[in-house]
Coordinates of C-alpha atoms in Angstrom, one line a residue:
Chain A
M1 CA 11.8 -14.1 -35.8
S2 CA 8.0 -13.9 -36.1
G3 CA 6.0 -11.1 -34.5
A4 CA 4.8 -13.3 -31.6
A5 CA 8.3 -14.7 -31.1
S6 CA 9.9 -11.3 -30.7
V7 CA 7.2 -10.3 -28.2
I8 CA 8.0 -13.5 -26.2
A9 CA 11.7 -12.8 -26.4
F10 CA 11.0 -9.3 -25.0
L11 CA 8.7 -10.5 -22.3
E12 CA 11.4 -12.9 -21.1
T13 CA 13.7 -9.9 -20.4
T14 CA 11.1 -8.1 -18.2
S15 CA 10.5 -8.4 -14.4
A16 CA 7.6 -10.8 -15.0
Q17 CA 8.0 -14.3 -13.6
F18 CA 6.5 -17.0 -15.7
P19 CA 5.8 -20.4 -14.1
A20 CA 6.1 -22.1 -17.4
P21 CA 7.5 -21.1 -20.8
I22 CA 5.2 -18.7 -22.6
A23 CA 3.7 -19.5 -26.0
A24 CA 2.1 -17.3 -28.6
D25 CA -1.3 -17.9 -27.1
T26 CA -0.4 -17.6 -23.4
V27 CA -2.8 -15.3 -21.7
I28 CA -0.5 -12.6 -20.1
I29 CA -3.0 -9.8 -19.1
E30 CA -6.1 -11.4 -17.8
S31 CA -4.1 -14.1 -16.0
G32 CA -2.2 -11.5 -14.1
L33 CA 1.1 -12.9 -15.3
L34 CA 2.4 -9.4 -16.1
D35 CA 3.0 -7.3 -13.0
S36 CA 2.9 -3.5 -13.1
Q37 CA 6.6 -3.2 -13.9
A38 CA 6.5 -5.7 -16.8
L39 CA 3.4 -4.1 -18.3
F40 CA 5.0 -0.7 -18.0
Q41 CA 8.1 -2.1 -19.8
L42 CA 5.9 -3.8 -22.4
S43 CA 4.1 -0.5 -23.1
L44 CA 7.5 1.3 -23.7
W45 CA 8.7 -1.5 -25.9
I46 CA 5.5 -1.4 -28.0
E47 CA 5.9 2.3 -28.4
D48 CA 9.4 1.7 -29.7
Q49 CA 8.2 -0.9 -32.1
I50 CA 5.4 1.3 -33.6
G51 CA 7.4 4.5 -33.3
A52 CA 4.6 6.5 -31.8
P53 CA 2.9 7.0 -28.4
L54 CA 0.0 4.7 -27.6
S55 CA -3.4 6.1 -28.5
L56 CA -5.5 5.9 -25.3
E57 CA -8.8 6.5 -27.1
S58 CA -8.8 3.1 -28.7
L59 CA -6.5 1.0 -26.4
D60 CA -8.0 -1.9 -24.6
I61 CA -5.1 -4.0 -23.3
A62 CA -7.3 -6.9 -22.2
A63 CA -8.3 -7.3 -25.8
D64 CA -5.3 -5.9 -27.6
W65 CA -2.4 -7.3 -25.6
N66 CA -3.9 -10.4 -23.9
T67 CA -1.4 -12.8 -25.6
P68 CA 1.9 -12.4 -27.4
E69 CA 0.1 -13.1 -30.6
A70 CA -2.4 -10.3 -30.0
V71 CA 0.5 -7.9 -29.1
A72 CA 2.2 -8.8 -32.4
R73 CA -1.1 -8.1 -34.3
F74 CA -1.5 -4.8 -32.4
I75 CA 2.0 -3.8 -33.5
A76 CA 1.5 -4.8 -37.1
R77 CA -1.9 -3.0 -37.2
A78 CA -0.3 0.2 -35.7
R79 CA 2.5 0.0 -38.3
G80 CA -0.2 -0.3 -41.0
Q81 CA 0.9 -3.8 -41.9
L82 CA -2.5 -5.3 -41.4
Chain B
M1 CA -24.6 1.7 21.2
L2 CA -20.9 2.2 21.4
F3 CA -20.1 0.7 18.0
E4 CA -22.8 0.0 15.4
P5 CA -21.4 0.1 11.9
V6 CA -23.4 2.2 9.5
T7 CA -22.1 1.1 6.2
G8 CA -22.7 1.6 2.6
A9 CA -22.9 -1.2 0.1
L10 CA -19.9 -3.3 -1.1
S11 CA -19.2 -4.3 -4.7
E12 CA -16.5 -6.2 -6.5
P13 CA -16.3 -5.0 -10.1
L14 CA -14.2 -8.0 -11.0
T15 CA -16.7 -10.6 -10.0
G16 CA -19.9 -8.6 -10.2
R17 CA -20.7 -9.5 -6.6
H18 CA -22.6 -6.9 -4.5
W19 CA -23.9 -6.8 -1.0
D20 CA -26.2 -4.0 0.1
A21 CA -26.1 -2.5 3.6
G22 CA -28.9 -4.7 4.9
E23 CA -27.1 -7.9 3.7
I24 CA -23.8 -6.6 5.2
R25 CA -25.4 -6.1 8.6
R26 CA -26.9 -9.6 8.5
K27 CA -23.6 -11.1 7.5
I28 CA -21.6 -9.3 10.2
A29 CA -24.0 -10.8 12.7
A30 CA -23.9 -14.2 11.1
R31 CA -20.1 -14.4 10.6
G32 CA -19.6 -12.8 14.1
A33 CA -21.7 -15.7 15.5
H34 CA -19.4 -18.2 13.8
L35 CA -16.4 -16.4 15.3
D36 CA -18.0 -16.4 18.7
G37 CA -18.6 -20.1 18.4
Q38 CA -14.9 -20.5 17.8
G39 CA -14.3 -19.2 21.3
L40 CA -12.9 -15.8 20.3
A41 CA -12.4 -13.8 23.5
K42 CA -12.3 -10.0 24.0
G43 CA -8.9 -8.7 23.1
D44 CA -7.8 -11.7 21.1
R45 CA -5.8 -10.8 18.0
V46 CA -7.1 -12.1 14.7
F47 CA -5.0 -12.5 11.6
I48 CA -7.0 -11.9 8.4
H49 CA -5.1 -13.5 5.6
Y50 CA -7.0 -12.1 2.7
G51 CA -8.0 -8.6 1.7
N52 CA -9.7 -6.5 -1.0
S53 CA -12.9 -8.5 -1.0
L54 CA -16.5 -8.3 0.3
E55 CA -15.6 -10.9 2.9
F56 CA -12.6 -9.0 4.2
F57 CA -14.7 -5.9 5.2
V58 CA -17.6 -7.9 6.7
D59 CA -15.1 -10.1 8.6
L60 CA -13.2 -7.1 9.9
M61 CA -16.5 -5.7 11.3
A62 CA -17.4 -9.2 12.8
V63 CA -14.0 -9.3 14.6
W64 CA -14.6 -5.9 16.0
M65 CA -18.1 -6.7 17.1
Q66 CA -16.8 -9.7 18.9
G67 CA -14.3 -7.5 20.8
G68 CA -11.2 -8.8 18.8
C69 CA -8.3 -6.9 17.4
A70 CA -7.9 -7.3 13.7
V71 CA -4.4 -7.9 12.1
P72 CA -4.8 -7.7 8.3
I73 CA -1.9 -9.6 6.7
D74 CA -0.5 -9.1 3.2
A75 CA -1.3 -12.3 1.4
R76 CA 1.8 -12.0 -0.7
L77 CA 4.1 -12.5 2.2
T78 CA 6.1 -15.8 2.3
A79 CA 5.5 -18.4 4.9
F80 CA 8.7 -17.3 6.6
E81 CA 7.5 -13.8 6.9
I82 CA 4.1 -14.8 8.2
E83 CA 5.7 -17.0 10.8
T84 CA 7.8 -14.0 11.9
L85 CA 4.7 -11.9 12.3
A86 CA 2.7 -14.6 13.9
K87 CA 5.4 -15.3 16.5
A88 CA 5.4 -11.6 17.4
A89 CA 1.6 -11.0 17.4
R90 CA 0.5 -14.5 18.7
P91 CA -2.9 -14.4 17.1
A92 CA -5.6 -16.6 18.8
V93 CA -7.4 -17.0 15.5
A94 CA -6.3 -16.7 11.9
L95 CA -9.0 -16.2 9.3
I96 CA -8.2 -18.0 6.1
N97 CA -9.9 -18.7 2.8
D98 CA -9.6 -21.2 0.0
A99 CA -6.6 -19.3 -1.5
T100 CA -4.5 -19.7 1.7
D101 CA -1.5 -21.8 0.8
T102 CA -0.7 -25.0 2.8
S103 CA 2.7 -23.7 3.8
I104 CA 0.9 -20.7 5.5
L105 CA -1.6 -23.0 7.1
A106 CA 1.3 -25.1 8.6
V107 CA 3.0 -22.0 10.0
L108 CA -0.3 -20.8 11.6
E109 CA -0.8 -24.1 13.1
A110 CA 2.7 -24.2 14.5
V111 CA 2.2 -20.9 16.3
G112 CA -1.0 -22.1 17.8
A113 CA -3.4 -19.9 15.9
K114 CA -6.8 -21.4 15.4
R115 CA -7.4 -21.5 11.7
V116 CA -11.0 -20.5 10.8
K117 CA -12.8 -20.2 7.5
L118 CA -15.7 -17.9 8.4
E119 CA -19.1 -18.9 7.2
D120 CA -22.6 -17.5 8.0
A121 CA -23.9 -19.0 11.2
P122 CA -27.3 -18.4 12.7
A123 CA -27.0 -15.2 14.7
T124 CA -28.4 -15.5 18.2
D125 CA -27.8 -11.8 18.8
P126 CA -29.1 -9.8 15.8
G127 CA -28.2 -6.6 17.7
L128 CA -24.6 -7.6 17.3
R129 CA -22.2 -7.6 20.2
S130 CA -21.2 -4.0 20.3
G131 CA -21.2 -4.0 24.1
R132 CA -18.0 -5.9 24.0
I133 CA -16.1 -3.0 22.6
H134 CA -14.4 -0.3 24.6
L135 CA -13.1 2.8 22.8
D136 CA -9.6 2.3 24.0
D137 CA -9.3 -1.3 23.1
P138 CA -6.8 -2.2 20.4
A139 CA -8.8 -2.5 17.2
L140 CA -6.2 -2.8 14.5
I141 CA -2.5 -3.8 14.2
L142 CA -0.8 -3.0 10.9
F143 CA 2.7 -4.3 10.5
T144 CA 4.8 -1.7 8.7
S145 CA 8.2 -3.3 8.9
G146 CA 10.2 -6.2 10.3
T147 CA 8.5 -9.0 8.3
T148 CA 11.8 -10.9 8.3
G149 CA 12.7 -10.2 11.9
D150 CA 11.9 -7.6 14.6
P151 CA 8.4 -6.7 13.5
K152 CA 6.9 -3.3 14.1
G153 CA 3.2 -3.3 14.5
V154 CA 1.2 -0.1 14.7
V155 CA -1.6 -0.5 17.2
H156 CA -4.7 1.7 16.6
T157 CA -7.6 1.7 19.1
H158 CA -11.3 2.3 18.2
R159 CA -10.8 5.8 19.6
S160 CA -7.9 6.7 17.3
L161 CA -9.6 5.3 14.2
R162 CA -12.8 7.2 15.0
A163 CA -10.8 10.4 15.5
R164 CA -9.3 10.0 12.0
W165 CA -12.6 9.3 10.3
T166 CA -14.3 12.2 12.2
S167 CA -11.5 14.6 11.2
L168 CA -11.6 13.5 7.6
R169 CA -15.4 14.0 7.5
D170 CA -14.9 17.5 8.9
S171 CA -12.1 18.4 6.5
L172 CA -13.1 16.6 3.3
G173 CA -16.9 16.1 3.7
K174 CA -18.5 12.7 3.0
D175 CA -20.9 13.1 0.1
V176 CA -18.2 13.3 -2.5
Y177 CA -17.2 9.8 -1.5
R178 CA -20.6 8.3 -2.2
R179 CA -19.2 5.8 -4.7
T180 CA -15.6 5.2 -3.8
L181 CA -13.1 3.0 -5.6
C182 CA -10.5 1.1 -3.6
M183 CA -7.6 -0.4 -5.6
L184 CA -5.1 -0.1 -2.9
P185 CA -4.2 -3.0 -0.6
T186 CA -6.3 -3.3 2.5
H187 CA -3.4 -4.4 4.8
F188 CA -1.9 -1.0 4.9
G189 CA -3.0 2.2 6.5
H190 CA -3.7 4.4 3.4
G191 CA -5.8 1.8 1.6
L192 CA -7.7 0.4 4.6
I193 CA -8.2 3.3 7.0
C194 CA -8.7 6.2 4.6
N195 CA -9.4 4.9 1.1
A196 CA -11.8 2.2 2.2
L197 CA -13.1 2.5 5.8
F198 CA -13.5 6.3 5.9
P199 CA -16.1 6.4 3.1
W200 CA -17.7 3.0 3.8
L201 CA -18.3 3.7 7.5
S202 CA -19.7 7.1 6.5
G203 CA -22.5 5.2 4.8
N204 CA -21.0 5.4 1.3
D205 CA -20.7 2.6 -1.3
L206 CA -17.3 1.0 -1.8
F207 CA -16.1 -0.7 -5.0
I208 CA -13.2 -3.0 -4.3
L209 CA -10.6 -4.2 -6.7
P210 CA -7.8 -6.6 -6.1
P211 CA -4.6 -4.7 -5.5
F212 CA -1.6 -4.6 -7.8
R213 CA -3.6 -5.6 -11.0
P214 CA -2.1 -3.5 -13.8
D215 CA -4.8 -4.5 -16.2
F216 CA -7.4 -2.8 -14.0
V217 CA -5.2 0.3 -13.9
A218 CA -5.0 0.3 -17.7
N219 CA -8.8 0.1 -17.8
L220 CA -9.3 2.8 -15.1
G221 CA -11.3 5.2 -17.2
T222 CA -13.8 2.6 -18.2
L223 CA -14.1 1.3 -14.6
V224 CA -14.8 4.8 -13.4
D225 CA -17.5 5.3 -16.0
T226 CA -19.1 1.9 -15.6
H227 CA -19.5 2.1 -11.9
E228 CA -20.0 5.9 -11.8
I229 CA -17.1 6.3 -9.3
T230 CA -17.1 9.7 -7.6
A231 CA -13.8 9.3 -5.6
M232 CA -10.7 7.2 -5.4
S233 CA -7.3 7.1 -3.9
S234 CA -4.1 6.0 -5.5
V235 CA -0.3 6.1 -5.5
P236 CA 1.9 7.7 -8.1
T237 CA 2.7 4.3 -9.7
V238 CA -1.0 3.9 -10.6
W239 CA -0.7 7.1 -12.6
N240 CA 2.6 6.1 -14.2
L241 CA 0.6 3.3 -15.7
A242 CA -2.9 4.9 -16.1
L243 CA -1.6 8.0 -17.8
R244 CA 0.2 5.8 -20.4
M245 CA -2.6 3.3 -21.0
A246 CA -6.0 4.3 -19.6
R247 CA -8.4 6.4 -21.6
P248 CA -9.8 9.2 -19.5
P249 CA -13.3 8.8 -18.0
Q250 CA -16.1 10.3 -20.0
K251 CA -19.1 10.5 -17.8
G252 CA -17.9 13.2 -15.5
T253 CA -18.8 11.4 -12.3
L254 CA -15.3 11.5 -10.8
Q255 CA -15.0 14.4 -8.4
R256 CA -12.0 13.7 -6.2
I257 CA -8.7 11.8 -6.5
H258 CA -6.4 11.3 -3.6
C259 CA -2.8 10.4 -4.2
G260 CA -0.5 9.5 -1.4
S261 CA 2.2 7.2 0.1
A262 CA 4.9 8.6 -2.3
P263 CA 5.8 12.0 -3.7
L264 CA 3.5 13.3 -6.4
T265 CA 5.3 15.7 -8.7
K266 CA 3.7 18.9 -10.0
A267 CA 3.9 17.5 -13.5
M268 CA 2.0 14.3 -12.6
W269 CA -0.4 16.2 -10.5
E270 CA -1.4 18.4 -13.5
Q271 CA -1.5 15.4 -15.8
V272 CA -3.9 13.6 -13.4
S273 CA -6.1 16.7 -13.2
D274 CA -6.2 16.8 -17.0
W275 CA -6.9 13.1 -17.3
A276 CA -9.7 13.3 -14.7
G277 CA -11.4 16.2 -16.5
G278 CA -12.3 18.4 -13.5
A279 CA -12.0 16.1 -10.6
R280 CA -10.1 17.7 -7.7
V281 CA -6.7 16.0 -7.2
L282 CA -5.5 15.9 -3.5
N283 CA -1.9 15.1 -2.9
T284 CA -2.4 13.6 0.5
Y285 CA 0.2 13.2 3.2
G286 CA -0.3 10.4 5.7
I287 CA 1.5 8.0 8.0
T288 CA 0.1 4.7 9.3
E289 CA 0.9 5.8 12.9
T290 CA -1.4 8.8 12.6
G291 CA -4.3 6.9 10.9
S292 CA -2.8 7.8 7.5
W293 CA -4.2 11.0 5.8
V294 CA -3.2 13.8 8.1
A295 CA -2.8 16.7 5.6
G296 CA -3.7 17.7 2.1
P297 CA -4.2 20.6 -0.3
V298 CA -7.5 22.0 0.9
G299 CA -8.3 25.6 0.2
D300 CA -8.8 27.7 -2.9
D301 CA -5.4 29.2 -2.7
I302 CA -3.5 26.0 -3.5
E303 CA -2.1 25.1 -6.9
P304 CA 0.0 22.0 -7.8
E305 CA 3.7 22.4 -6.7
D306 CA 6.5 19.9 -6.2
G307 CA 6.6 18.9 -2.5
L308 CA 3.4 20.8 -1.6
V309 CA 1.3 18.9 1.0
G310 CA -1.2 21.5 2.2
R311 CA -3.1 21.9 5.5
P312 CA -3.7 19.4 8.3
F313 CA -6.7 17.3 8.8
G314 CA -7.5 17.0 12.5
A315 CA -3.8 17.4 13.5
V316 CA -1.4 20.0 14.7
I317 CA 1.9 20.1 12.9
K318 CA 5.2 21.6 14.2
I319 CA 8.5 21.8 12.5
T320 CA 11.7 21.8 14.6
R321 CA 15.4 22.2 14.0
Q322 CA 17.4 19.0 14.1
T323 CA 19.4 18.4 17.2
E324 CA 22.0 15.9 18.2
D325 CA 20.8 15.9 21.8
E326 CA 17.7 13.7 21.9
T327 CA 16.7 14.9 25.4
A328 CA 16.8 18.6 24.5
E329 CA 13.6 20.4 23.7
P330 CA 13.8 21.1 19.9
E331 CA 13.6 24.6 18.7
L332 CA 10.8 25.6 16.3
C333 CA 11.7 26.5 12.8
A334 CA 10.9 29.9 11.3
T335 CA 8.5 30.2 8.3
G336 CA 10.3 28.9 5.2
E337 CA 12.9 27.0 7.3
A338 CA 13.1 23.3 6.8
G339 CA 13.2 20.9 9.7
M340 CA 11.7 17.8 11.3
I341 CA 8.0 17.3 11.0
W342 CA 6.1 16.4 14.2
L343 CA 2.4 15.6 14.4
N344 CA -0.1 15.9 17.3
T345 CA -3.4 14.2 16.6
P346 CA -6.1 12.4 18.5
A347 CA -5.8 9.8 15.8
L348 CA -2.3 8.9 16.9
M349 CA -1.6 5.1 17.4
A350 CA -1.6 3.7 20.9
G351 CA 2.0 2.6 20.2
Y352 CA 4.0 -0.1 18.6
F353 CA 2.9 -3.6 19.6
E354 CA 4.8 -4.7 22.6
R355 CA 7.7 -2.3 21.7
D356 CA 7.6 0.5 24.2
D357 CA 11.2 1.2 23.3
L358 CA 10.3 2.1 19.7
T359 CA 7.2 4.0 20.9
A360 CA 9.2 6.1 23.3
K361 CA 11.6 7.0 20.4
A362 CA 8.8 8.0 18.0
V363 CA 6.4 9.7 20.4
R364 CA 7.4 12.5 22.8
D365 CA 4.9 14.3 24.9
G366 CA 2.1 13.2 22.5
W367 CA 4.0 14.4 19.5
F368 CA 4.8 11.9 16.8
M369 CA 8.2 12.3 15.0
T370 CA 7.4 11.5 11.4
G371 CA 11.0 11.2 10.1
D372 CA 10.1 13.6 7.3
I373 CA 11.6 16.9 6.7
G374 CA 9.4 19.9 5.7
M375 CA 8.6 23.5 6.1
F376 CA 5.7 25.9 6.3
D377 CA 5.2 28.9 3.9
E378 CA 3.7 32.2 5.0
R379 CA 0.2 30.8 4.4
G380 CA 0.8 27.9 6.9
V381 CA 0.9 25.4 4.0
L382 CA 3.2 22.4 4.6
Y383 CA 5.8 21.3 2.0
L384 CA 7.8 18.1 2.2
R385 CA 11.5 18.5 1.6
G386 CA 12.9 15.1 2.3
R387 CA 12.9 12.1 4.5
E388 CA 15.1 10.9 7.3
R389 CA 13.5 7.4 7.5
D390 CA 15.5 4.5 6.4
E391 CA 13.0 3.0 3.8
I392 CA 12.7 2.3 0.2
N393 CA 9.4 3.7 -1.2
K394 CA 8.5 1.4 -4.1
G395 CA 5.5 3.2 -5.5
G396 CA 3.9 3.6 -2.1
M397 CA 4.9 0.2 -0.8
K398 CA 7.5 0.7 1.9
V399 CA 10.4 -1.8 1.9
Y400 CA 12.7 -1.6 4.8
P401 CA 16.3 -2.2 3.7
S402 CA 17.1 -4.0 7.0
D403 CA 14.4 -6.5 6.3
V404 CA 16.2 -7.4 3.0
D405 CA 19.8 -7.4 4.1
G406 CA 18.9 -9.0 7.4
V407 CA 17.8 -12.0 5.3
A408 CA 20.6 -11.8 2.8
I409 CA 23.3 -12.2 5.4
Q410 CA 21.7 -15.4 6.6
C411 CA 22.3 -17.0 3.2
P412 CA 25.2 -19.5 3.4
G413 CA 28.2 -18.2 1.5
I414 CA 27.3 -14.5 1.9
A415 CA 29.6 -12.5 4.2
D416 CA 27.8 -9.2 4.2
A417 CA 25.0 -7.3 2.6
C418 CA 23.4 -3.9 2.4
A419 CA 20.1 -3.0 0.8
F420 CA 19.3 0.5 -0.5
A421 CA 17.1 2.4 -2.9
V422 CA 17.8 2.4 -6.7
E423 CA 15.9 4.7 -9.1
D424 CA 13.0 3.1 -11.1
R425 CA 11.1 4.7 -13.9
L426 CA 7.7 3.1 -12.8
Y427 CA 7.9 2.9 -9.0
G428 CA 10.2 5.9 -8.3
Q429 CA 12.4 3.6 -6.2
D430 CA 13.1 -0.1 -6.1
V431 CA 15.4 -2.4 -4.1
G432 CA 19.2 -2.7 -4.8
L433 CA 21.5 -5.0 -2.8
A434 CA 25.2 -4.9 -2.3
V435 CA 26.7 -8.2 -1.3
V436 CA 30.1 -9.6 -0.3
M437 CA 30.3 -13.1 -1.6
E438 CA 32.0 -15.9 0.3
G439 CA 31.4 -18.9 -1.7
A440 CA 27.7 -18.5 -2.8
S441 CA 26.7 -17.6 -6.3
L442 CA 24.2 -14.9 -7.2
D443 CA 21.7 -17.6 -8.2
D444 CA 22.1 -19.2 -4.7
L445 CA 21.4 -15.8 -3.1
K446 CA 18.4 -15.1 -5.3
A447 CA 16.9 -18.6 -4.6
F448 CA 17.5 -18.0 -0.8
L449 CA 15.9 -14.6 -0.9
G450 CA 13.0 -15.8 -3.1
A451 CA 12.0 -18.3 -0.4
K452 CA 12.0 -15.7 2.4
L453 CA 11.0 -12.4 0.9
A454 CA 7.8 -11.3 -0.7
K455 CA 8.1 -10.5 -4.4
H456 CA 7.9 -6.7 -3.9
Q457 CA 10.9 -6.9 -1.4
M458 CA 13.1 -8.8 -3.8
P459 CA 16.1 -6.8 -5.1
V460 CA 16.0 -5.9 -8.7
R461 CA 19.7 -4.9 -8.9
Y462 CA 22.7 -6.7 -7.3
F463 CA 26.1 -5.3 -6.8
V464 CA 28.9 -7.6 -5.8
T465 CA 31.6 -5.9 -3.8
D466 CA 34.7 -6.7 -1.7
D467 CA 33.6 -4.8 1.4
I468 CA 30.7 -2.9 2.9
P469 CA 32.1 0.0 4.9
R470 CA 30.7 0.8 8.3
T471 CA 31.0 3.8 10.6
S472 CA 33.1 3.7 13.7
R473 CA 30.0 2.7 15.6
G474 CA 29.5 -0.3 13.3
K475 CA 26.5 1.2 11.4
I476 CA 26.0 1.1 7.7
N477 CA 25.6 4.4 5.8
R478 CA 23.3 3.1 3.1
D479 CA 23.5 6.3 1.1
H480 CA 27.3 6.0 0.8
V481 CA 27.1 2.3 -0.1
A482 CA 24.4 3.1 -2.8
K483 CA 26.5 5.9 -4.2
A484 CA 29.6 3.8 -4.4
C485 CA 27.8 0.9 -6.0
L486 CA 26.0 3.0 -8.6
E487 CA 29.2 4.9 -9.5
L488 CA 31.0 1.6 -10.0
A489 CA 28.2 0.2 -12.1
T490 CA 28.1 3.1 -14.6

C-alpha cells in the first residue's frame, strides 16, 4: 500500500464523515473535513508511524497535513526517507 | 441612556474582515432599522441562526436596541431539533443567512417565524432605540437541553447580564482583555456572555473564529502572535489538541487564558501555563443560569490543583449537606466537608422559559442549586468534587442523555434505550448508547438518529442488550447501565 493509500485507509477508520470517497489530493484540513476527534486520532497515528512525538516548532498542519498525499510526505520526511 | 453599547472593534482572522467601533455603531442602527421595518415588537423573541461572525454580534445588539429578546441557535442542530426549539420559543422573527439550509427555512416558516436576512437600512434614528429597553426585560434565551423534546431555555434579563459583566470587571479587570480571542461557540453561555460580550462591551477588541475548527486550534500560537491576542477562553479539549500540535506563542502578548465548561486537571493547567509562557491561566467555573463565570482562581495564594476552582466573582456560595427531604432547610457543611453547591448572585437567570416547575426546583429563596458537589478549604477556596447533574460533558459541550435516548426509542424496531457517558481521550467524555433491539438493525438506528440529532450528540459507542433495568419507580440508573455495558464489552 502506498503512503497516501495507508493514510486514506486510516482516515476511514476515524470519526470523520466524508461526503465522498477521499483521494490522495482531497483537502482534509482547510476544508474542515476532519473534526477535532479525527485530527486528534490522526496526530496519534502519525506519531506511531514516525515513532516520535510531533515537533511543534516546525509543524504547520495546514501545509503539512492538508491532503493524504501531504501527510504521507510528512511521515516519509520525518522517517528520513525523503 | 439605559442601554448604549460601548463596544470595541470586531475582527475575523479567517476572512480578514474588520469593523471598528464607529462602523459597528452605524451598522447596529442600520440593521436595527431593517429589523424595525420588519415589524419587530418589544418583547418579541428573535432566533439568530448563525454565530461567531461580525454580523452575529451587530445583529444581537440590533435586536436588543429594538427591544427584542435574542435566542442564539446552534447552527449545527438538525431541522428536527430546531423545530422542537421553535415550537417551544415561538420566535416572531428568525434571522438567517446564506448558509441557512432549506430544511431549516421550511421549519421556521411552519412555526410562523418571519425569516429575515438582515441588511443595512437607512437609520431614521441614529441615536438608536435604547428607550425601548427595560432592565428587567428578557434579553437572551439560551437553550441548554431538550433539543429533541422538552426544551429548557435559560432566560437572562438585561439586568442579570449587566450584573455578570460588572462583577467580572470588578474581579478580573478589563484592560487585560483589550484584544480577546473568541473560539468558543456564541450560542452557549461561556462563549457568548463571558468570552465574547464581557470584553467587547467593556470597549475591548474581539477576534472571532468559527467554533470547532481544529485547524485553528493547531495554529493557535501563530494566531495569538499575528493578532497580538492578550486574552482568550477555552475548554480542555482545545488544549488536548493545542498542546499536541500548536507551537507556543512567541511575542509575549498573551496575558490571560480562561479554561472552563469541563474539569481542568492540574497537569493540563501546568502544561497550558508553560505553553503560554507567563500568561495567567484561570480555571473558571460557570453555569449558564448564573451568567457563566462565577468563580475562578484569583489571589496570589493559589497554585494549580485538581478540582480547584477558587473564589467567587460577584456571587455568594454555600455548600450544604445532601438531604432526602426537599422541603427541609439544608444544613451547611463544615470546612473541608463536601456537599451541594448553591449560588446566590444578581446575575441569576430570571428562570427557565415558561417552565416555572423547573425554575422552582432549581432556585430556592434566590439560591441556585448547581447540581455540582464541592467543598471549601480553610482559605475559603472552592473545590469541585463531582457532579449530580445528568449530563455528558463532551469537552465542554453538554449532551443530555435523555435527549439522545428520547429520540432512540422513537426509532421503529427499538424497544428501549439508555444513553450515558463513555470515556474519551480527546473530549474527556462522549456519548454511549445501550439499546434493546426489536427488529431494527444498528444501521437503521444510526440513520434514524443521524436525521434527528446534531453530530456532537450522536453516540460513538453502541451496546446491544436484552434489557435495560429500571428502579422500582421506573427510573433508569444510567451509571448502573453504563457500568454493566462497559464490563460486558471488555
